Amino acid sequence: MSLEIICPRCESDDDLRGTPLDDGRIQLTCEACSITWERDPRPTCPTCGGDDLYHVPQVILEKSRGSQMSVQGIHVEYGCWSCNPPEVKVRGGRTHHLPDRLDGSQ
Ligand SMILES: [Zn+2]
Ligand SMILES: [Zn+2]
């Protein structure tokens, strides 16, 4: 029972609650952030069947009162190192798609 699970938002494992779902995944709740997400204990790549995957947490934001964005939840997607390696930072190269968000590092 000691999978290394941390909250993708606050990176704490103190306030996590896990609820097994019917399909074998686990729904996790971080009570510190009041967010929930689902985790597949053994995700595999649908393309190559490999299990060498990395996590891509997608924060779901929603505009609340005023201009503050509040976190509604986190949807964890998986990427495959073989089929979908994480975006490599190429300087001066062509990029075929732009990330959804800007890092603000430019
Ligand atoms: Zn949290
Ligand atoms: Zn793959």
Coordinates of C-alpha atoms and ligand atoms in Angstrom, one line a residue:
M1 CA 0.0 0.0 0.0
S2 CA 2.9 2.4 -0.1
L3 CA 2.9 3.7 -3.6
E4 CA 4.7 7.0 -3.8
I5 CA 1.9 9.3 -4.4
I6 CA 2.1 13.0 -3.9
C7 CA -0.3 15.8 -4.7
P8 CA 0.7 17.2 -8.1
R9 CA -0.1 20.6 -6.9
C10 CA 1.3 21.0 -3.4
E11 CA 3.6 18.0 -3.5
S12 CA 2.4 16.8 -0.1
D13 CA 1.4 13.4 0.7
D14 CA 0.0 14.2 4.1
D15 CA -3.6 14.9 3.2
L16 CA -4.2 12.5 0.5
R17 CA -7.2 10.1 0.5
G18 CA -7.4 7.3 -2.1
T19 CA -10.7 5.8 -3.3
P20 CA -10.5 2.8 -5.5
L21 CA -12.6 3.1 -8.6
D22 CA -14.4 0.3 -10.4
D23 CA -12.0 0.3 -13.3
G24 CA -8.9 -0.3 -11.2
R25 CA -7.8 3.2 -11.0
I26 CA -7.6 5.2 -7.8
Q27 CA -9.3 8.5 -7.2
L28 CA -7.1 10.7 -5.0
T29 CA -8.1 13.7 -3.1
C30 CA -5.8 16.2 -1.5
E31 CA -7.6 17.7 1.3
A32 CA -5.1 20.5 1.6
C33 CA -5.9 21.8 -1.9
S34 CA -9.4 20.4 -2.2
I35 CA -8.6 18.8 -5.6
T36 CA -9.1 15.4 -6.9
W37 CA -7.5 13.4 -9.6
E38 CA -7.3 9.9 -10.8
R39 CA -4.3 7.7 -11.0
D40 CA -3.8 4.5 -12.8
P41 CA -1.6 2.3 -10.7
R42 CA -0.1 0.7 -13.7
P43 CA -0.5 2.9 -16.7
T44 CA 0.7 1.5 -20.0
C45 CA 1.2 3.2 -23.4
P46 CA -1.6 2.5 -25.7
T47 CA 0.7 2.6 -28.7
C48 CA 3.6 0.4 -27.7
G49 CA 2.3 -1.2 -24.5
G50 CA 5.3 0.0 -22.6
D51 CA 5.1 1.2 -19.0
D52 CA 7.9 3.7 -19.1
L53 CA 5.7 6.6 -18.8
Y54 CA 5.9 10.1 -17.3
H55 CA 3.2 12.1 -15.7
V56 CA 1.7 15.2 -17.3
P57 CA -0.5 16.8 -14.7
Q58 CA -3.0 19.1 -16.2
V59 CA -4.3 21.7 -13.8
I60 CA -7.9 22.5 -14.4
L61 CA -8.5 26.2 -13.6
E62 CA -11.7 28.0 -13.3
K63 CA -12.3 31.7 -12.9
S64 CA -13.9 32.5 -9.7
R65 CA -15.0 35.8 -8.3
G66 CA -12.8 38.7 -9.4
S67 CA -9.8 37.8 -11.5
Q68 CA -8.6 35.0 -9.3
M69 CA -8.3 31.6 -10.9
S70 CA -9.1 28.7 -8.6
V71 CA -7.9 25.2 -9.1
Q72 CA -10.8 22.9 -9.8
G73 CA -8.9 19.7 -10.1
I74 CA -6.0 18.0 -11.7
H75 CA -6.2 15.6 -14.6
V76 CA -3.1 13.5 -14.9
E77 CA -2.2 12.4 -18.4
Y78 CA 0.6 10.1 -19.3
G79 CA 3.3 10.4 -21.9
C80 CA 5.4 7.6 -23.2
W81 CA 9.1 8.1 -23.3
S82 CA 9.4 6.0 -26.5
C83 CA 6.4 7.3 -28.5
N84 CA 5.9 10.7 -27.1
P85 CA 9.0 12.0 -25.5
P86 CA 8.6 15.2 -23.5
E87 CA 9.1 18.3 -25.5
V88 CA 12.7 18.8 -26.0
K89 CA 13.8 22.3 -25.7
V90 CA 15.3 23.2 -29.0
R91 CA 16.9 26.5 -29.3
G92 CA 16.5 28.1 -32.7
G93 CA 14.8 25.1 -34.0
R94 CA 11.4 24.9 -35.5
T95 CA 8.5 23.9 -33.3
H96 CA 5.6 22.3 -34.8
H97 CA 3.2 23.1 -32.0
L98 CA 3.2 25.6 -29.2
P99 CA 2.6 24.7 -25.6
D100 CA -0.7 25.7 -24.1
R101 CA 0.9 28.0 -21.7
L102 CA 4.0 30.1 -21.8
D103 CA 6.7 29.7 -19.3
G104 CA 7.4 33.4 -19.2
S105 CA 11.1 32.6 -19.4
Q106 CA 11.6 34.5 -22.6
Ligands
ZN1 ZN -2.3 19.3 -2.4
ZN2 ZN 4.8 4.1 -26.2

